[in-house]
Amino acid sequence: QVLAALSLMVICSVPWLKLNLTPSAPRGVWSVHRVPALVERGMWVTLPVPHAVQRHGPRWAQLLKPVAAVAGELVCVTEEMLWIRGHSYGRVYMQAQGQPVPHLGEGCFAVEAGRVFLASEAANSMDSRYFNTVPVSGLTARAIPLVTWR
C-alpha cells in the first residue's frame, strides 16, 4: 500500500502526467502534451472547467474530454438527446442534483472555425452539451492514455 501511495504521489506531481479517476474518461494515467496545430475528432484534450459550469464541479480541476466535433461539423439536440454525425452521445440533462444546469437547446448548429465540441458517451459527462463549443486556444493539453482501466 505504501508503494501504491508513493506511486500515486509521483504521478500527481509530474507535470507531463495526468491521473484520471473520473468516470467520463477511461480511468488511469495519461501523458499530456502540447496542443497540436490541428485538433482532430477523437483526440483527447484537457481544459479548465468552463465558467458556465464551475458551480457544478471543482473549479481547480482540468477536464479530460474527447473531441467529438470540429469546425464545420453538425451537432444536434433532438428530444433531449445529443447527436453528432448520426451517432447518439446520450441524454442532455436539464438538471443536476435538483438544480437547473446550462445546456444546449433543441436544434442543430455547425461548429465554428477555431472551436471544438467536446463530448463523451459516458453517462452524466460534464461536456460541451452544458458549456457549448470551446476555442481551440482554450485547450491546455492533448492527452494520450498510458495505462487505463474502466
XYZ file of C-alpha atoms in Angstrom:
150
model
C 0.000 0.000 0.000
C 2.858 2.353 0.746
C 4.333 1.731 -2.712
C 0.960 2.439 -4.329
C 0.584 5.676 -2.362
C 4.104 6.808 -3.281
C 3.485 5.957 -6.951
C 0.268 7.979 -6.895
C 2.072 10.960 -5.358
C 4.743 10.829 -8.078
C 2.174 10.594 -10.871
C 0.196 13.544 -9.498
C 3.292 15.733 -9.162
C 4.792 15.159 -12.620
C 3.557 17.896 -14.996
C 3.535 15.677 -18.105
C 1.296 13.041 -16.480
C -2.378 13.227 -15.559
C -4.221 10.814 -13.307
C -7.865 10.455 -14.238
C -10.253 8.886 -11.737
C -13.480 10.309 -13.177
C -15.984 8.061 -15.000
C -16.369 10.260 -18.102
C -12.983 9.133 -19.495
C -11.035 5.909 -19.040
C -9.551 5.900 -15.556
C -5.786 5.719 -15.401
C -2.554 7.532 -16.188
C -2.401 9.811 -19.236
C 0.561 11.633 -20.745
C -0.085 15.276 -21.575
C 1.456 17.146 -24.473
C 1.250 20.500 -26.207
C -1.993 21.005 -28.132
C -1.189 20.385 -31.813
C -1.910 22.968 -34.504
C -4.574 20.676 -35.936
C -7.022 19.358 -33.349
C -8.869 16.346 -34.731
C -12.043 14.482 -33.862
C -11.300 11.626 -31.467
C -8.345 13.369 -29.839
C -8.439 13.614 -26.038
C -7.757 17.066 -24.603
C -7.688 18.862 -21.274
C -9.151 22.244 -20.394
C -10.034 24.269 -17.308
C -13.610 23.923 -16.091
C -15.581 26.480 -18.157
C -17.111 29.336 -16.200
C -20.668 28.323 -17.219
C -20.430 25.070 -15.222
C -17.992 25.919 -12.430
C -20.690 25.797 -9.771
C -21.457 22.183 -10.771
C -17.920 20.858 -10.239
C -14.493 21.667 -8.847
C -13.121 24.890 -10.316
C -9.498 23.822 -9.901
C -9.802 20.630 -11.946
C -8.740 20.137 -15.539
C -11.438 18.361 -17.536
C -10.352 15.442 -19.742
C -12.637 15.136 -22.772
C -12.652 13.706 -26.289
C -13.124 15.988 -29.275
C -16.476 14.906 -30.744
C -16.816 17.538 -33.496
C -14.540 20.042 -35.195
C -15.156 23.141 -37.322
C -17.896 22.672 -39.891
C -19.387 19.534 -38.338
C -23.038 19.474 -37.306
C -24.116 18.997 -33.666
C -27.803 18.353 -32.917
C -30.027 18.026 -29.881
C -33.266 16.195 -30.603
C -35.712 15.205 -27.865
C -33.030 15.872 -25.208
C -30.506 13.573 -26.961
C -27.136 14.724 -28.348
C -26.356 13.621 -31.919
C -23.122 14.108 -33.861
C -22.605 12.614 -37.340
C -25.684 10.415 -36.814
C -24.294 8.935 -33.582
C -26.017 9.365 -30.223
C -23.869 10.662 -27.380
C -26.664 10.249 -24.850
C -29.003 12.468 -22.965
C -28.733 16.212 -22.420
C -29.810 16.738 -18.818
C -31.704 19.847 -17.772
C -30.873 19.478 -14.065
C -28.084 18.149 -11.860
C -28.758 17.351 -8.220
C -32.124 19.082 -8.472
C -30.637 22.320 -9.805
C -31.022 23.625 -13.371
C -27.853 23.405 -15.467
C -26.924 25.335 -18.602
C -27.464 23.120 -21.634
C -27.842 23.155 -25.395
C -31.346 23.746 -26.663
C -33.157 21.688 -29.276
C -31.885 22.047 -32.827
C -28.679 21.795 -34.832
C -25.654 24.024 -35.365
C -22.295 23.795 -37.115
C -19.145 24.094 -35.037
C -17.454 27.417 -35.871
C -13.883 27.760 -37.135
C -11.313 27.741 -34.332
C -13.644 25.884 -31.954
C -14.324 22.263 -30.981
C -17.237 20.398 -29.418
C -16.202 18.080 -26.597
C -18.478 15.160 -25.724
C -18.179 11.792 -24.075
C -20.587 8.903 -24.396
C -20.264 8.311 -20.639
C -23.452 8.991 -18.686
C -23.513 12.318 -16.823
C -20.397 13.662 -18.539
C -19.880 17.392 -17.969
C -19.029 18.397 -21.525
C -19.955 20.767 -24.354
C -23.636 19.839 -24.139
C -23.534 22.009 -20.968
C -20.917 24.651 -21.826
C -21.100 24.692 -25.658
C -18.113 24.718 -28.010
C -14.728 25.804 -26.746
C -11.985 27.697 -28.557
C -9.022 25.552 -29.532
C -6.887 28.232 -27.871
C -8.627 27.386 -24.560
C -7.406 23.786 -24.586
C -4.483 23.217 -22.244
C -3.092 19.883 -23.491
C -3.510 16.849 -25.669
C -3.854 13.716 -23.543
C -2.751 10.233 -24.549
C -3.630 7.208 -22.413
C -0.672 5.303 -20.979
C -2.323 2.847 -18.572
C -6.116 2.840 -18.315
C -8.951 0.784 -16.944
C -12.706 1.343 -16.870
